[in-house]
Coordinates of C-alpha atoms in Angstrom, one line a residue:
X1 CA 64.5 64.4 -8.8
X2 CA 61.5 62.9 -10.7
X3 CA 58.3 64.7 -10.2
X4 CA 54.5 64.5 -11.8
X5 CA 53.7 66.1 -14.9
X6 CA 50.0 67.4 -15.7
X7 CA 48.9 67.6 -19.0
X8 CA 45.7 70.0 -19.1
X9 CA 46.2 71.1 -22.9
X10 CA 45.2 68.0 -25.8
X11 CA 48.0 67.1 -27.9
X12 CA 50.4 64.0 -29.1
X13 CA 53.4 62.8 -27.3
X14 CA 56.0 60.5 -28.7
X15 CA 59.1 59.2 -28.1
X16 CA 62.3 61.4 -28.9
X17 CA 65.4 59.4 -28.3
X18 CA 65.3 59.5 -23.9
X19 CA 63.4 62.0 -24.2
X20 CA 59.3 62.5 -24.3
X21 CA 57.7 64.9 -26.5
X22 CA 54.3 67.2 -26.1
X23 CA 53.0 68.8 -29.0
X24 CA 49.9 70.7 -28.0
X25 CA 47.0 70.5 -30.9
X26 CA 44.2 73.6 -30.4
X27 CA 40.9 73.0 -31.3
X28 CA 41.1 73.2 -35.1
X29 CA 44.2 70.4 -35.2
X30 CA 47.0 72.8 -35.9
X31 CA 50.2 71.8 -33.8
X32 CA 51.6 74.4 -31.3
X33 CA 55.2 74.3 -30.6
X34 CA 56.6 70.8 -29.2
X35 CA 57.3 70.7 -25.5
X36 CA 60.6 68.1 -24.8
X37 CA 60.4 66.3 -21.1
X38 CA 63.5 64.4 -20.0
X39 CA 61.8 60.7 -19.0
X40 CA 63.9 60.4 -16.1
X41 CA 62.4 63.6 -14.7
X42 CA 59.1 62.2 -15.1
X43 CA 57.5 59.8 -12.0
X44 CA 54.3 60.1 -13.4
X45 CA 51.9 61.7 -15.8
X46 CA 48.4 63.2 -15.2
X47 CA 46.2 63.8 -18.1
X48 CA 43.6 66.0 -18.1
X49 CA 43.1 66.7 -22.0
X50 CA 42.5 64.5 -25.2
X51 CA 45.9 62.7 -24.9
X52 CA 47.2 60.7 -28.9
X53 CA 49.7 58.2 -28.5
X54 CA 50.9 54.9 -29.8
X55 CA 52.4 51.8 -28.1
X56 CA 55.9 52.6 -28.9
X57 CA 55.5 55.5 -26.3
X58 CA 54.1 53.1 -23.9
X59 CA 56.3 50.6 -24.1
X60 CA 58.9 52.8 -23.1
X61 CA 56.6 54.7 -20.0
X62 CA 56.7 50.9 -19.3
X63 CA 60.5 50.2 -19.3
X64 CA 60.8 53.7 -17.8
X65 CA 58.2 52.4 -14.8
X66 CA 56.0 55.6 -15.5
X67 CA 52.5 55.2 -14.8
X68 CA 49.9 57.4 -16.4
X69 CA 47.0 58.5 -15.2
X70 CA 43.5 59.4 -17.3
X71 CA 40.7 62.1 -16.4
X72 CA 37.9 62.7 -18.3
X73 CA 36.1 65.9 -19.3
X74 CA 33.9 65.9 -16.0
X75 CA 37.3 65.5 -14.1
X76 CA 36.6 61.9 -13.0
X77 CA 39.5 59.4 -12.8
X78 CA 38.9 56.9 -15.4
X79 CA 41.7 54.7 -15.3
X80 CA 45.4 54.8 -15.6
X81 CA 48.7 52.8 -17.5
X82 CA 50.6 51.3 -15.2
X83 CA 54.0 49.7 -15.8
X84 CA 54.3 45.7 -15.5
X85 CA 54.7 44.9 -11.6
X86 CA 58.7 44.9 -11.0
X87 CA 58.9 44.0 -7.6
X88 CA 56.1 40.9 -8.0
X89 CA 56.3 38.1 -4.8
X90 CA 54.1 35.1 -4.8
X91 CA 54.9 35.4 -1.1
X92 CA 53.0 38.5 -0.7
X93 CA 49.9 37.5 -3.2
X94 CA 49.1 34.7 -0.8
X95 CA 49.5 36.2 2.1
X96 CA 47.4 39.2 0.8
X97 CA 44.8 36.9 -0.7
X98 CA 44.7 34.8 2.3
X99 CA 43.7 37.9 4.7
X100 CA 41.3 39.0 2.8
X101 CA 39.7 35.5 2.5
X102 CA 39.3 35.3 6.1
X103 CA 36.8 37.0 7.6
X104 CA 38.5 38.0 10.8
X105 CA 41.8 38.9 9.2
X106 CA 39.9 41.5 6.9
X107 CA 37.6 42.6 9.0
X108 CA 40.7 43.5 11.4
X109 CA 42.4 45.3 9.0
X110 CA 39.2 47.4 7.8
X111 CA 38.7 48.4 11.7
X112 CA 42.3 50.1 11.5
X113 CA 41.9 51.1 8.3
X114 CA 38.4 52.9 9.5
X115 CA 39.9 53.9 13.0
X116 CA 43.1 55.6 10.9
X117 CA 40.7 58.3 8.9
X118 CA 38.1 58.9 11.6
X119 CA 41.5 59.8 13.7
X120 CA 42.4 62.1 11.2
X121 CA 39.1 63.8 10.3
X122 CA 38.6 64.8 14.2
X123 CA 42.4 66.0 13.8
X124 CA 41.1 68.7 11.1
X125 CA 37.6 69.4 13.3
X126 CA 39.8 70.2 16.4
X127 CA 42.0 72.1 14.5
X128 CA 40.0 74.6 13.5
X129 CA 37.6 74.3 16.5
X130 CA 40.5 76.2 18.4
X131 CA 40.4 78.9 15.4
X132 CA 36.6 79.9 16.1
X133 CA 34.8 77.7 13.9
X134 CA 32.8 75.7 15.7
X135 CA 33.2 71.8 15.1
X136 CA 32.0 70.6 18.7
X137 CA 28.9 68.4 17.6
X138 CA 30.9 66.7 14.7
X139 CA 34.0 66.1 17.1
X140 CA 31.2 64.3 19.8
X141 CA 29.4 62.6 16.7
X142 CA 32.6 61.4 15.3
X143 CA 34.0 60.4 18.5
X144 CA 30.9 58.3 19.9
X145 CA 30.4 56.7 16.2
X146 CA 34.2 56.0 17.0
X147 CA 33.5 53.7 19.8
X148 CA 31.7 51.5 17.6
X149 CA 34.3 50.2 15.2
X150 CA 36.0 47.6 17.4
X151 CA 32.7 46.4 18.1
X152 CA 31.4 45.7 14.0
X153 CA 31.1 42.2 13.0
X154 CA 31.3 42.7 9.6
X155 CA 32.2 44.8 6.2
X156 CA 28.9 46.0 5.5
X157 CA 28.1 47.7 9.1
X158 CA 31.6 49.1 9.2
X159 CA 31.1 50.8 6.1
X160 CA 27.8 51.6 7.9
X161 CA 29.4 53.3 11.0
X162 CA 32.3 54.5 8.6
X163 CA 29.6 56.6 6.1
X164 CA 28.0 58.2 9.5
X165 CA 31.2 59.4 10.5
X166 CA 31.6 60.8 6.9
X167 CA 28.3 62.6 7.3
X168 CA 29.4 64.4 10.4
X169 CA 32.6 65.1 9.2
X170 CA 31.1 66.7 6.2
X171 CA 28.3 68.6 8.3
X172 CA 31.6 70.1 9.6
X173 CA 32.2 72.0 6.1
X174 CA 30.0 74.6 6.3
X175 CA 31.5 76.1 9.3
X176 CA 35.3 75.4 8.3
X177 CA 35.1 77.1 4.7
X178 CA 33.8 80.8 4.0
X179 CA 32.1 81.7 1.4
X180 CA 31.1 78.5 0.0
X181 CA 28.6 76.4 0.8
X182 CA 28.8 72.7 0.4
X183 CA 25.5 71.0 1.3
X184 CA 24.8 67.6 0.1
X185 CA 27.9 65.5 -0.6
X186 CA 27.3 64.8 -4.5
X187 CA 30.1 63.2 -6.7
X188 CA 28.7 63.0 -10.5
X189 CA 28.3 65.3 -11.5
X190 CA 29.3 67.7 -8.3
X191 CA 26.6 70.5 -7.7
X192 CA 28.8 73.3 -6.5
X193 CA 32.2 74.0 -5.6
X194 CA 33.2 72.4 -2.7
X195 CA 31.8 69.5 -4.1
X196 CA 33.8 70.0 -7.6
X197 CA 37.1 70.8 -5.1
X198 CA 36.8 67.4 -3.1
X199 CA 35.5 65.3 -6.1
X200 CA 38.8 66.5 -8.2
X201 CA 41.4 66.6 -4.9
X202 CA 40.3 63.1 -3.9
X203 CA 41.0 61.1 -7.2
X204 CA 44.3 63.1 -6.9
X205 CA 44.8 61.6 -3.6
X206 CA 43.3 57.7 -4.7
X207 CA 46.1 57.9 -8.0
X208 CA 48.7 59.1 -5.3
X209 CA 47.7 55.8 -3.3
X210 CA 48.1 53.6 -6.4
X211 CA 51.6 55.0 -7.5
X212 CA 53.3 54.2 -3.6
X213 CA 51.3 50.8 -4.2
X214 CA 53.2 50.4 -7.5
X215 CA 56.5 50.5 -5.7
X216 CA 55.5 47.9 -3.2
X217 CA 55.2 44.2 -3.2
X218 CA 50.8 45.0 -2.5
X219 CA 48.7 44.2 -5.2
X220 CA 46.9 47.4 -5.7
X221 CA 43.6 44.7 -6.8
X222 CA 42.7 43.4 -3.1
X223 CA 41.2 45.2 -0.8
X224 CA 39.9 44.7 2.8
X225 CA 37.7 47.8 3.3
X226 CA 36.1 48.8 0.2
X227 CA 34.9 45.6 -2.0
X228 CA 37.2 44.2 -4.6
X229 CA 35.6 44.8 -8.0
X230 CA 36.9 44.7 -12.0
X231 CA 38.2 47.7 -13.1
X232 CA 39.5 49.1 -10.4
X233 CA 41.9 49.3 -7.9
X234 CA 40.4 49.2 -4.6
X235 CA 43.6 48.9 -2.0
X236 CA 43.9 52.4 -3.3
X237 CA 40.6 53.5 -2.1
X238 CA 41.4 51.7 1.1
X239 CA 44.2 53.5 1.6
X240 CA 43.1 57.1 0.4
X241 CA 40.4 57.0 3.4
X242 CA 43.3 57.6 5.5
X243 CA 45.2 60.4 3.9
X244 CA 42.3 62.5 2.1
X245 CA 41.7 64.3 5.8
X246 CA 45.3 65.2 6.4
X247 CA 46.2 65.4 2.3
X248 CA 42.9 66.7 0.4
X249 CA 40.7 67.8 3.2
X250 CA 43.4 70.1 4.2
X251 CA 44.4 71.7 1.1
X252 CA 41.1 72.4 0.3
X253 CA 39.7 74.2 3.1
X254 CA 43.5 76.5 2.3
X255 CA 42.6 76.7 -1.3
X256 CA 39.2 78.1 -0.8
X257 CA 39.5 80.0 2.9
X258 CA 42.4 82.2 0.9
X259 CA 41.1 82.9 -2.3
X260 CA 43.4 81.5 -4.1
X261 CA 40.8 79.2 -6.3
X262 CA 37.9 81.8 -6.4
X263 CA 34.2 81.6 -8.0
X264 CA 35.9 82.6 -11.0
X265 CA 37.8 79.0 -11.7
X266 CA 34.7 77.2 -11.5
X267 CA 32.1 76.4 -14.5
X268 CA 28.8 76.3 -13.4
X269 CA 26.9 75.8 -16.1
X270 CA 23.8 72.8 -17.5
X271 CA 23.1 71.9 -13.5
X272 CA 26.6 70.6 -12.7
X273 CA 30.0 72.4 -11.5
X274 CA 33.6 71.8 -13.0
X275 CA 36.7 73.1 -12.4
X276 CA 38.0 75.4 -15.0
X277 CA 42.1 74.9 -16.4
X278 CA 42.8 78.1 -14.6
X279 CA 41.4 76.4 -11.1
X280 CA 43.0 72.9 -11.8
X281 CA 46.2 74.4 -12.5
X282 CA 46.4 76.3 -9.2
X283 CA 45.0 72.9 -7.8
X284 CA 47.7 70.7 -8.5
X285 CA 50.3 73.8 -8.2
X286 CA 49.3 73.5 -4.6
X287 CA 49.3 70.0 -4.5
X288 CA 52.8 69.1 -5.6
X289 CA 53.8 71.7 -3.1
X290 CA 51.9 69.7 -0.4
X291 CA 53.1 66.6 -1.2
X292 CA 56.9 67.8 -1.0
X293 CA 56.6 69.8 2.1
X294 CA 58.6 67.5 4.5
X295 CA 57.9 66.8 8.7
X296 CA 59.6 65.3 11.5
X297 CA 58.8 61.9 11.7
X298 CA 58.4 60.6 15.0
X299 CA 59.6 56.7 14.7
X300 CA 62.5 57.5 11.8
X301 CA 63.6 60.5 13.7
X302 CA 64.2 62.4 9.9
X303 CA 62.4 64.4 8.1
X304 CA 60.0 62.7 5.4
X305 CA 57.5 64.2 2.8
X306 CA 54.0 63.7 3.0
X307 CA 54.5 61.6 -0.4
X308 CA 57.0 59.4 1.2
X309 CA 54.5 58.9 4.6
X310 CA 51.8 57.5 2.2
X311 CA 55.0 55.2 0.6
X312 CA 55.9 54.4 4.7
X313 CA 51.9 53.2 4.6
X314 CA 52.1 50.9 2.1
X315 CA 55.4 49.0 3.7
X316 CA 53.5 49.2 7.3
X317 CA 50.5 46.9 5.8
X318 CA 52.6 44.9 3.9
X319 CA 54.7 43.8 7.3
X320 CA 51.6 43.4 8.7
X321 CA 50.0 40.8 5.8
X322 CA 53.2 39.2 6.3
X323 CA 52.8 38.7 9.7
X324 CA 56.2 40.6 10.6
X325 CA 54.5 43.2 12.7
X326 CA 51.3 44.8 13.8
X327 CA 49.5 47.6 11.3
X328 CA 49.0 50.9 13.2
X329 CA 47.9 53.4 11.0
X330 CA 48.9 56.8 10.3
X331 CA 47.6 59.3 12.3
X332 CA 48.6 62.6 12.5
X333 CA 50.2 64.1 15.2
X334 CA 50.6 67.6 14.8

């Protein structure tokens, strides 16, 4: 079973016959002992440290149809290698093209796409309003701000009423997480570590969105929510709003609530706050784990994992561009 690979530690990787391999370089350039990774183990490839390669390695991630994906020192996403598209359609480009081109046709999809994550964020509050941490006012903010989508005649006040219902949700924080306090969403650099956690957690989430993309007929380019813009690919963003409640939100408030990622894994030094390796490790650790844990779905009557739902997501809005059926989005259900 293929399965991401995170590379924390800087090094080289090359090309070994079929097989890829790490040599970890400390700080002084001297090589540590080479690390050999089957390629058809590998779905994808996270890195994390100073990475040297050549084009021969990518050409064969290429063939291989591994994408890899590039953070910087301040754990940003800063851009990723993806494979040429193997499953292109002229069909779908149009069609794509042509509902974001219409007003209507986007601004119907961007309601859903809106109405999805509010669903899910008032899934968490609820959640842990029956646990004694009291979520009440965000639940009735989010809820009336709710009513509102259906009626927004455009992008820019749905991204209005969509960032209000943000700001409630996150008002919610500081009673869902002991210990830490969050205070004002701030992205670069983060100022504490809830901020660090969800700034680090959601580009994990955005590059999940872009791989499931990948293996679609979507073009991972045109969006219908956030803007369209160069270097970047925004139906990823689009469709991370919906899974970073359930996915990131989640794991998160789990992460911290336990004490598994304590004080200790955070740098806090020169006014900003970073994960340290020790805290990204037990980050993804956890993440992987999420994204294999497997539920029963309610239309396909089988069990799926939450990495194939987000996969199920990118088919539902690709029938519904196509005009084959109506998008619903995901919304949890338990």
């Amino acid at each position: 079973m293929k399965k991401s690979y995170y590379l924390f530690n800087p090094g080289r990787m090359s090309r070994k016959d079929n097989t890829l391999k790490f040599t970890p370089v400390d700080e002084d350039g001297n090589a540590g002992t080479p690390k050999y990774i089957p390629v058809e183990t590998v779905d994808n490839l996270y890195v994390f440290g100073s990475l040297d390669a050549n084009s021969a390695l990518y050409n064969f991630l290429g063939k291989e149809h591994v994408s890899v994906h590039f953070f910087d020192y301040y754990e940003h996403y800063t851009g990723s290698f993806t494979p040429k598209d193997y499953l292109l359609a002229g069909k779908m480009l149009v069609a794509q093209a042509d509902a974001y081109m219409k007003p209507k046709k986007r601004l119907a999809i961007a309601q859903k796409l809106t109405d999805g994550a509010a669903f899910n964020m008032i899934k968490n509050l609820k959640y842990y309003n029956n646990r004694e941490k009291d979520t009440s006012t965000q639940i009735a903010s989010i809820e009336t701000l709710m009513q509102s989508i259906s009626c927004a005649t455009d992008i820019e006040s749905l991204m209005g009423i969509e960032g209000n219902i943000r700001m409630s949700y996150y008002d919610a924080f500081a009673a869902i997480i002991n210990n830490f306090e969050m205070g004002q969403r701030t992205k670069r650099p983060p100022s504490n570590e809830v901020n660090a956690m969800i700034s680090f957690v959601n580009s994990m989430c955005y590059t999940l969105c872009l791989d499931m993309i990948y293996h679609t007929q979507l073009n991972p380019t045109i969006s219908f929510l956030h803007q369209p813009g160069e270097r970047r690919y925004s139906l990823a963003l689009d469709l991370a709003e919906i899974f970073k409640p359930i996915l990131a939100d989640r794991l998160i408030f789990s992460l911290l609530n336990k004490k598994q990622v304590r004080e200790c894994d955070f740098d806090t030094r020169l006014n900003k706050c970073l994960l340290k390796d020790s805290g990204r490790k037990t980050v993804v650790k956890a993440w992987d784990e999420k994204l294999n844990e497997t539920i029963k779905h309610r239309s396909l009557g089988r069990n799926v994992s939450y990495k194939h739902l987000v996969k199920l997501e990118c088919y539902k809005l690709a029938k519904h561009i196509l005009g084959m059926e109506e998008y619903k989005p995901f919304k949890a259900w338990w």
